[in-house]
mmCIF file of C-alpha atoms and ligand atoms in Angstrom:
data_model
loop_
_atom_site.group_PDB
_atom_site.id
_atom_site.type_symbol
_atom_site.label_atom_id
_atom_site.label_comp_id
_atom_site.label_asym_id
_atom_site.label_seq_id
_atom_site.Cartn_x
_atom_site.Cartn_y
_atom_site.Cartn_z
ATOM 1 C CA MET A 1 96.821 -56.074 -88.367
ATOM 2 C CA LYS A 2 96.062 -53.133 -86.123
ATOM 3 C CA ASN A 3 98.499 -50.244 -86.196
ATOM 4 C CA ASN A 4 98.270 -47.794 -83.297
ATOM 5 C CA ILE A 5 100.473 -45.226 -84.961
ATOM 6 C CA THR A 6 99.022 -42.678 -87.341
ATOM 7 C CA GLN A 7 100.842 -40.074 -89.320
ATOM 8 C CA GLU A 8 98.124 -37.420 -89.115
ATOM 9 C CA THR A 9 98.647 -35.058 -86.243
ATOM 10 C CA THR A 10 96.171 -32.575 -84.885
ATOM 11 C CA SER A 11 96.463 -30.102 -82.090
ATOM 12 C CA LEU A 12 95.114 -32.824 -79.793
ATOM 13 C CA ASP A 13 97.176 -35.560 -78.201
ATOM 14 C CA LYS A 14 96.050 -39.143 -78.730
ATOM 15 C CA THR A 15 97.132 -40.382 -75.314
ATOM 16 C CA LYS A 16 95.011 -43.108 -73.739
ATOM 17 C CA PRO A 17 95.789 -43.580 -70.052
ATOM 18 C CA VAL A 18 97.337 -46.850 -68.875
ATOM 19 C CA GLN A 19 96.333 -48.250 -65.501
ATOM 20 C CA LEU A 20 99.320 -48.974 -63.257
ATOM 21 C CA ALA A 21 97.365 -50.139 -60.207
ATOM 22 C CA PRO A 22 93.808 -49.744 -58.926
ATOM 23 C CA GLY A 23 93.241 -45.985 -58.702
ATOM 24 C CA LEU A 24 96.514 -45.056 -60.368
ATOM 25 C CA GLU A 25 96.852 -44.367 -64.063
ATOM 26 C CA ILE A 26 99.437 -42.705 -66.260
ATOM 27 C CA GLY A 27 98.547 -40.531 -69.219
ATOM 28 C CA GLY A 28 95.753 -38.585 -67.537
ATOM 29 C CA ASP A 29 95.838 -35.443 -65.419
ATOM 30 C CA THR A 30 98.328 -36.903 -62.957
ATOM 31 C CA ILE A 31 102.018 -36.875 -63.859
ATOM 32 C CA ILE A 32 103.697 -39.918 -62.349
ATOM 33 C CA SER A 33 107.227 -39.735 -60.938
ATOM 34 C CA MET A 34 109.199 -42.989 -60.831
ATOM 35 C CA VAL A 35 112.099 -42.415 -58.496
ATOM 36 C CA GLY A 36 114.944 -44.527 -57.162
ATOM 37 C CA PRO A 37 118.560 -45.531 -57.537
ATOM 38 C CA CYS A 38 120.238 -46.267 -60.836
ATOM 39 C CA SER A 39 121.259 -49.622 -59.329
ATOM 40 C CA VAL A 40 119.890 -51.381 -56.293
ATOM 41 C CA GLU A 41 123.070 -51.650 -54.199
ATOM 42 C CA SER A 42 121.870 -52.900 -50.809
ATOM 43 C CA PHE A 43 118.752 -53.245 -48.701
ATOM 44 C CA GLU A 44 119.776 -50.227 -46.581
ATOM 45 C CA GLN A 45 120.311 -47.963 -49.605
ATOM 46 C CA THR A 46 117.003 -48.927 -51.208
ATOM 47 C CA HIS A 47 115.118 -48.751 -47.907
ATOM 48 C CA GLU A 48 116.337 -45.211 -47.230
ATOM 49 C CA ILE A 49 115.270 -44.153 -50.712
ATOM 50 C CA GLY A 50 111.880 -45.893 -50.390
ATOM 51 C CA ARG A 51 111.245 -44.126 -47.098
ATOM 52 C CA VAL A 52 111.936 -40.641 -48.465
ATOM 53 C CA VAL A 53 110.175 -41.273 -51.772
ATOM 54 C CA SER A 54 106.978 -42.506 -50.119
ATOM 55 C CA SER A 55 107.039 -39.642 -47.583
ATOM 56 C CA LEU A 56 106.779 -37.238 -50.539
ATOM 57 C CA GLY A 57 103.698 -38.973 -51.937
ATOM 58 C CA ILE A 58 105.579 -40.554 -54.850
ATOM 59 C CA ARG A 59 103.994 -43.852 -55.888
ATOM 60 C CA VAL A 60 106.574 -45.656 -58.035
ATOM 61 C CA LEU A 61 110.051 -46.859 -57.038
ATOM 62 C CA ARG A 62 112.597 -47.404 -59.806
ATOM 63 C CA GLY A 63 115.832 -49.366 -59.489
ATOM 64 C CA GLY A 64 118.055 -51.553 -61.608
ATOM 65 C CA ALA A 65 118.797 -55.139 -60.590
ATOM 66 C CA PHE A 66 119.968 -56.296 -64.018
ATOM 67 C CA LYS A 67 122.147 -53.469 -65.338
ATOM 68 C CA PRO A 68 123.155 -52.947 -68.990
ATOM 69 C CA ARG A 69 126.616 -51.463 -68.332
ATOM 70 C CA THR A 70 128.863 -50.217 -71.108
ATOM 71 C CA SER A 71 131.902 -51.754 -69.416
ATOM 72 C CA PRO A 72 131.930 -55.397 -68.331
ATOM 73 C CA PHE A 73 134.272 -54.312 -65.513
ATOM 74 C CA ALA A 74 131.658 -51.983 -63.974
ATOM 75 C CA PHE A 75 129.098 -53.030 -61.345
ATOM 76 C CA GLN A 76 126.559 -55.234 -63.129
ATOM 77 C CA GLY A 77 123.769 -55.067 -60.539
ATOM 78 C CA LEU A 78 122.681 -57.484 -57.826
ATOM 79 C CA GLY A 79 120.508 -59.545 -60.165
ATOM 80 C CA GLU A 80 117.729 -61.532 -58.516
ATOM 81 C CA GLU A 81 118.778 -60.346 -55.046
ATOM 82 C CA GLY A 82 118.139 -56.782 -56.240
ATOM 83 C CA LEU A 83 114.594 -57.752 -57.234
ATOM 84 C CA HIS A 84 113.983 -59.192 -53.755
ATOM 85 C CA ILE A 85 115.208 -55.961 -52.153
ATOM 86 C CA LEU A 86 113.096 -53.760 -54.423
ATOM 87 C CA SER A 87 109.926 -55.713 -53.833
ATOM 88 C CA ALA A 88 110.453 -55.904 -50.045
ATOM 89 C CA VAL A 89 110.997 -52.130 -49.821
ATOM 90 C CA ALA A 90 108.063 -51.402 -52.132
ATOM 91 C CA LYS A 91 105.796 -53.614 -50.057
ATOM 92 C CA GLU A 92 106.788 -51.900 -46.807
ATOM 93 C CA PHE A 93 106.068 -48.421 -48.190
ATOM 94 C CA GLY A 94 103.143 -49.259 -50.495
ATOM 95 C CA LEU A 95 105.048 -48.389 -53.685
ATOM 96 C CA LEU A 96 104.947 -49.889 -57.173
ATOM 97 C CA VAL A 97 108.191 -51.123 -58.752
ATOM 98 C CA VAL A 98 109.617 -50.503 -62.208
ATOM 99 C CA THR A 99 112.771 -52.413 -63.120
ATOM 100 C CA GLU A 100 114.561 -53.543 -66.251
ATOM 101 C CA ALA A 101 114.490 -56.944 -67.936
ATOM 102 C CA MET A 102 117.487 -57.359 -70.235
ATOM 103 C CA SER A 103 116.613 -60.728 -71.736
ATOM 104 C CA VAL A 104 113.649 -62.886 -72.655
ATOM 105 C CA GLU A 105 114.516 -65.314 -69.835
ATOM 106 C CA GLN A 106 114.335 -62.501 -67.255
ATOM 107 C CA ILE A 107 110.748 -61.514 -68.129
ATOM 108 C CA PRO A 108 108.971 -64.046 -65.841
ATOM 109 C CA LEU A 109 111.216 -63.182 -62.885
ATOM 110 C CA VAL A 110 110.950 -59.414 -63.411
ATOM 111 C CA SER A 111 107.147 -59.751 -63.794
ATOM 112 C CA GLU A 112 106.961 -61.641 -60.526
ATOM 113 C CA TYR A 113 108.807 -58.969 -58.535
ATOM 114 C CA SER A 114 107.707 -55.765 -60.241
ATOM 115 C CA ASP A 115 104.659 -53.865 -61.468
ATOM 116 C CA ILE A 116 106.151 -52.360 -64.635
ATOM 117 C CA ILE A 117 108.722 -54.030 -66.901
ATOM 118 C CA GLN A 118 111.378 -51.647 -68.210
ATOM 119 C CA ILE A 119 113.050 -52.235 -71.561
ATOM 120 C CA GLY A 120 116.265 -50.266 -71.732
ATOM 121 C CA SER A 121 117.539 -47.954 -74.417
ATOM 122 C CA ARG A 122 120.108 -50.485 -75.621
ATOM 123 C CA ASN A 123 117.400 -53.114 -76.079
ATOM 124 C CA MET A 124 114.766 -51.018 -77.822
ATOM 125 C CA GLN A 125 115.001 -53.132 -80.970
ATOM 126 C CA HIS A 126 115.681 -56.469 -79.273
ATOM 127 C CA PHE A 127 112.605 -57.924 -80.942
ATOM 128 C CA PRO A 128 112.334 -61.240 -79.065
ATOM 129 C CA LEU A 129 112.434 -59.217 -75.820
ATOM 130 C CA LEU A 130 109.673 -56.924 -77.117
ATOM 131 C CA TRP A 131 107.548 -59.957 -78.065
ATOM 132 C CA ALA A 132 108.081 -61.536 -74.632
ATOM 133 C CA ALA A 133 107.096 -58.264 -72.932
ATOM 134 C CA GLY A 134 104.062 -58.192 -75.215
ATOM 135 C CA GLU A 135 102.982 -61.509 -73.765
ATOM 136 C CA ALA A 136 103.552 -60.439 -70.157
ATOM 137 C CA ASP A 137 100.782 -59.348 -67.859
ATOM 138 C CA ARG A 138 102.432 -56.061 -66.864
ATOM 139 C CA PRO A 139 102.693 -52.546 -68.281
ATOM 140 C CA VAL A 140 105.907 -52.091 -70.261
ATOM 141 C CA LEU A 141 108.091 -48.974 -70.072
ATOM 142 C CA LEU A 142 109.901 -48.764 -73.407
ATOM 143 C CA LYS A 143 112.911 -46.473 -73.475
ATOM 144 C CA ARG A 144 113.873 -44.820 -76.717
ATOM 145 C CA GLY A 145 117.112 -46.143 -78.185
ATOM 146 C CA PHE A 146 119.747 -43.433 -77.882
ATOM 147 C CA MET A 147 120.352 -43.635 -81.616
ATOM 148 C CA SER A 148 116.783 -44.353 -82.710
ATOM 149 C CA THR A 149 114.329 -42.199 -84.583
ATOM 150 C CA VAL A 150 110.850 -41.496 -83.257
ATOM 151 C CA GLU A 151 109.481 -43.796 -85.984
ATOM 152 C CA GLU A 152 111.740 -46.681 -84.876
ATOM 153 C CA TRP A 153 110.729 -46.104 -81.250
ATOM 154 C CA LEU A 154 107.004 -46.148 -82.030
ATOM 155 C CA MET A 155 107.369 -49.224 -84.230
ATOM 156 C CA ALA A 156 109.206 -50.998 -81.399
ATOM 157 C CA ALA A 157 106.146 -50.246 -79.246
ATOM 158 C CA GLU A 158 103.966 -51.786 -81.959
ATOM 159 C CA HIS A 159 105.959 -55.034 -81.663
ATOM 160 C CA ILE A 160 104.855 -55.176 -78.014
ATOM 161 C CA ALA A 161 101.261 -54.214 -78.814
ATOM 162 C CA GLN A 162 100.944 -56.849 -81.539
ATOM 163 C CA LYS A 163 101.419 -59.576 -78.947
ATOM 164 C CA GLY A 164 98.363 -58.268 -77.108
ATOM 165 C CA ASN A 165 99.867 -55.970 -74.474
ATOM 166 C CA GLU A 166 98.853 -52.364 -75.117
ATOM 167 C CA LYS A 167 99.830 -51.190 -71.647
ATOM 168 C CA ILE A 168 102.870 -49.381 -72.982
ATOM 169 C CA ILE A 169 104.643 -46.310 -71.604
ATOM 170 C CA LEU A 170 107.148 -44.625 -73.910
ATOM 171 C CA CYS A 171 110.223 -43.033 -72.314
ATOM 172 C CA GLU A 172 112.376 -40.356 -73.955
ATOM 173 C CA ARG A 173 115.775 -40.658 -72.254
ATOM 174 C CA GLY A 174 117.943 -38.526 -74.490
ATOM 175 C CA ILE A 175 119.618 -39.258 -77.788
ATOM 176 C CA ARG A 176 123.299 -39.149 -78.639
ATOM 177 C CA GLY A 177 124.546 -35.757 -79.791
ATOM 178 C CA PHE A 178 127.926 -34.360 -80.784
ATOM 179 C CA ASP A 179 128.559 -32.391 -77.612
ATOM 180 C CA PRO A 180 129.963 -34.152 -74.539
ATOM 181 C CA SER A 181 128.816 -31.263 -72.291
ATOM 182 C CA THR A 182 125.748 -33.347 -71.528
ATOM 183 C CA ARG A 183 125.521 -37.131 -71.581
ATOM 184 C CA ASN A 184 122.735 -37.095 -74.173
ATOM 185 C CA VAL A 185 120.364 -34.584 -75.758
ATOM 186 C CA LEU A 186 116.872 -34.466 -74.265
ATOM 187 C CA ASP A 187 114.545 -34.475 -77.258
ATOM 188 C CA THR A 188 111.616 -32.539 -75.819
ATOM 189 C CA ALA A 189 109.902 -32.185 -79.203
ATOM 190 C CA SER A 190 109.814 -35.984 -79.494
ATOM 191 C CA ILE A 191 107.749 -36.129 -76.291
ATOM 192 C CA ALA A 192 105.121 -33.856 -77.818
ATOM 193 C CA LEU A 193 105.294 -35.657 -81.171
ATOM 194 C CA ALA A 194 104.969 -39.169 -79.723
ATOM 195 C CA LYS A 195 101.837 -38.038 -77.890
ATOM 196 C CA LYS A 196 100.339 -36.874 -81.179
ATOM 197 C CA LEU A 197 101.282 -39.975 -83.179
ATOM 198 C CA SER A 198 100.599 -42.745 -80.678
ATOM 199 C CA PRO A 199 98.068 -43.524 -77.940
ATOM 200 C CA PHE A 200 100.740 -44.516 -75.438
ATOM 201 C CA PRO A 201 101.621 -42.244 -72.503
ATOM 202 C CA VAL A 202 105.084 -40.685 -72.799
ATOM 203 C CA ILE A 203 107.447 -40.037 -69.925
ATOM 204 C CA ALA A 204 110.908 -38.462 -69.774
ATOM 205 C CA ASP A 205 114.127 -39.501 -68.075
ATOM 206 C CA PRO A 206 116.033 -36.259 -67.451
ATOM 207 C CA SER A 207 118.664 -38.158 -65.426
ATOM 208 C CA HIS A 208 120.083 -40.179 -68.336
ATOM 209 C CA ALA A 209 119.309 -37.374 -70.793
ATOM 210 C CA THR A 210 121.578 -34.885 -69.028
ATOM 211 C CA GLY A 211 123.968 -37.056 -67.004
ATOM 212 C CA ARG A 212 124.384 -34.145 -64.575
ATOM 213 C CA ALA A 213 122.486 -33.750 -61.314
ATOM 214 C CA ASP A 214 122.501 -29.935 -61.667
ATOM 215 C CA LEU A 215 120.642 -30.129 -64.992
ATOM 216 C CA VAL A 216 117.996 -32.671 -64.025
ATOM 217 C CA LEU A 217 115.568 -30.072 -62.619
ATOM 218 C CA PRO A 218 115.507 -27.739 -65.645
ATOM 219 C CA ALA A 219 115.295 -30.738 -67.991
ATOM 220 C CA ALA A 220 112.419 -32.186 -65.941
ATOM 221 C CA ARG A 221 110.557 -28.874 -66.038
ATOM 222 C CA ALA A 222 111.033 -28.710 -69.819
ATOM 223 C CA ALA A 223 109.790 -32.288 -70.261
ATOM 224 C CA VAL A 224 106.653 -31.603 -68.228
ATOM 225 C CA ALA A 225 106.071 -28.394 -70.175
ATOM 226 C CA ALA A 226 106.342 -30.439 -73.400
ATOM 227 C CA GLY A 227 103.603 -32.771 -72.193
ATOM 228 C CA ALA A 228 105.399 -35.630 -70.416
ATOM 229 C CA ASP A 229 103.039 -37.901 -68.487
ATOM 230 C CA GLY A 230 105.727 -38.921 -66.033
ATOM 231 C CA LEU A 231 109.369 -38.626 -65.003
ATOM 232 C CA LEU A 232 111.961 -41.309 -64.355
ATOM 233 C CA LEU A 233 114.507 -39.972 -61.863
ATOM 234 C CA GLU A 234 117.674 -41.331 -60.294
ATOM 235 C CA VAL A 235 118.422 -40.556 -56.637
ATOM 236 C CA HIS A 236 120.947 -41.807 -54.095
ATOM 237 C CA PRO A 237 121.438 -41.306 -50.339
ATOM 238 C CA THR A 238 125.115 -40.419 -51.042
ATOM 239 C CA PRO A 239 125.329 -39.527 -54.740
ATOM 240 C CA SER A 240 129.139 -39.428 -54.879
ATOM 241 C CA LYS A 241 129.275 -43.031 -53.666
ATOM 242 C CA ALA A 242 126.729 -44.438 -56.153
ATOM 243 C CA LEU A 243 128.010 -47.594 -57.875
ATOM 244 C CA SER A 244 126.550 -46.435 -61.192
ATOM 245 C CA ASP A 245 125.611 -43.066 -62.690
ATOM 246 C CA ALA A 246 126.886 -41.092 -59.678
ATOM 247 C CA ASP A 247 127.105 -37.786 -61.566
ATOM 248 C CA GLN A 248 123.401 -37.641 -62.340
ATOM 249 C CA ALA A 249 121.972 -38.843 -59.028
ATOM 250 C CA LEU A 250 119.879 -36.348 -57.070
ATOM 251 C CA SER A 251 120.374 -36.322 -53.313
ATOM 252 C CA LEU A 252 117.439 -37.368 -51.167
ATOM 253 C CA ASP A 253 117.621 -33.981 -49.429
ATOM 254 C CA SER A 254 116.947 -32.189 -52.698
ATOM 255 C CA LEU A 255 113.937 -34.269 -53.699
ATOM 256 C CA GLU A 256 111.228 -32.318 -51.884
ATOM 257 C CA GLU A 257 112.259 -28.981 -53.405
ATOM 258 C CA PHE A 258 112.659 -30.728 -56.764
ATOM 259 C CA THR A 259 109.096 -32.087 -56.745
ATOM 260 C CA GLN A 260 107.746 -28.696 -55.645
ATOM 261 C CA GLN A 261 109.529 -26.942 -58.511
ATOM 262 C CA VAL A 262 108.363 -29.408 -61.156
ATOM 263 C CA GLY A 263 104.910 -29.394 -59.559
ATOM 264 C CA LEU A 264 104.619 -25.667 -60.357
ATOM 265 C CA VAL A 265 104.992 -26.404 -64.074
ATOM 266 C CA ALA A 266 102.495 -29.273 -63.803
ATOM 267 C CA ARG A 267 99.971 -26.986 -62.121
ATOM 268 C CA ALA A 268 100.374 -24.339 -64.823
ATOM 269 C CA LEU A 269 99.106 -27.045 -67.207
ATOM 270 C CA SER A 270 96.246 -28.041 -64.858
ATOM 271 C CA ARG A 271 98.029 -31.276 -63.973
ATOM 272 C CA GLU A 272 99.303 -32.681 -60.714
ATOM 273 C CA LEU A 273 102.680 -34.321 -60.066
ATOM 274 C CA VAL A 274 102.860 -37.283 -57.734
HETATM 275 C C1 PEP B 301 118.073 -47.160 -66.527
HETATM 276 O O1 PEP B 301 117.054 -46.442 -66.526
HETATM 277 O O2 PEP B 301 118.398 -47.823 -65.544
HETATM 278 C C2 PEP B 301 118.915 -47.256 -67.730
HETATM 279 C C3 PEP B 301 119.874 -48.164 -67.830
HETATM 280 O O3 PEP B 301 118.629 -46.343 -68.683
HETATM 281 P P1 PEP B 301 118.836 -46.389 -70.280
HETATM 282 O O4 PEP B 301 118.342 -47.747 -70.747
HETATM 283 O O5 PEP B 301 117.974 -45.265 -70.737
HETATM 284 O O6 PEP B 301 120.283 -46.173 -70.528
HETATM 285 MN MN1 MN B 302 121.342 -45.086 -64.580
#
């Protein structure tokens, strides 16, 4: 059986671009931002975000409808209603949608309402979910488990690929460290390494990696400098009122300056950030 992962590394990356939509690919010269709320909370909240995001030329809206929360007492997401909101907002502003499927049963529904299926960090080795995503007709964004090695992450991607879906985007979202100063540890070297070992584009999630809005910009710049093909970013119209991950949400007012700053690093590498 075909194995996409090789152990030999050269100075060259192996990345093969993945098409997200006609005229839009990830893994090439364009670095793709995927921006939106941690959780879809209401139509108004998502609409406001969609408006600002599209005005900045960003093409992909992120947002959680099914949320894998540590505490069962925390907000669990709006479920199917959240998918309806995301797809209505995306349609109005001409955006693509990336959202998480937490179970095999959710794959058809998430495929219907989104353009990219996200598999969360906690589910990276949920093999039946990987197989179901491998049979879906959508690119799959596979987050690295927060306690998984690079090898385990790449082999999880192979479980998807073996079912016939090679439209895979790897996402480094931080791994658990010993120091609570940051929520996780952004493993920038793993971004560069994954691009040498596998053909799949690699993006970074500096929001979950740092857990602090004031560190998202430097972490994003570092990820792009390390070769990230995209960024997954959490924003909120009123960060302090976010129903999940409030501490790491960027304000909508800061987004333009943020994209300009990260864009400078992209340009230094002859790439463009959208
Ligand atoms: C998310 O991106 O919404 C999320 C839950 O992230 P992670 O799976 O990386 O914790
Ligand atoms: Mn979140």
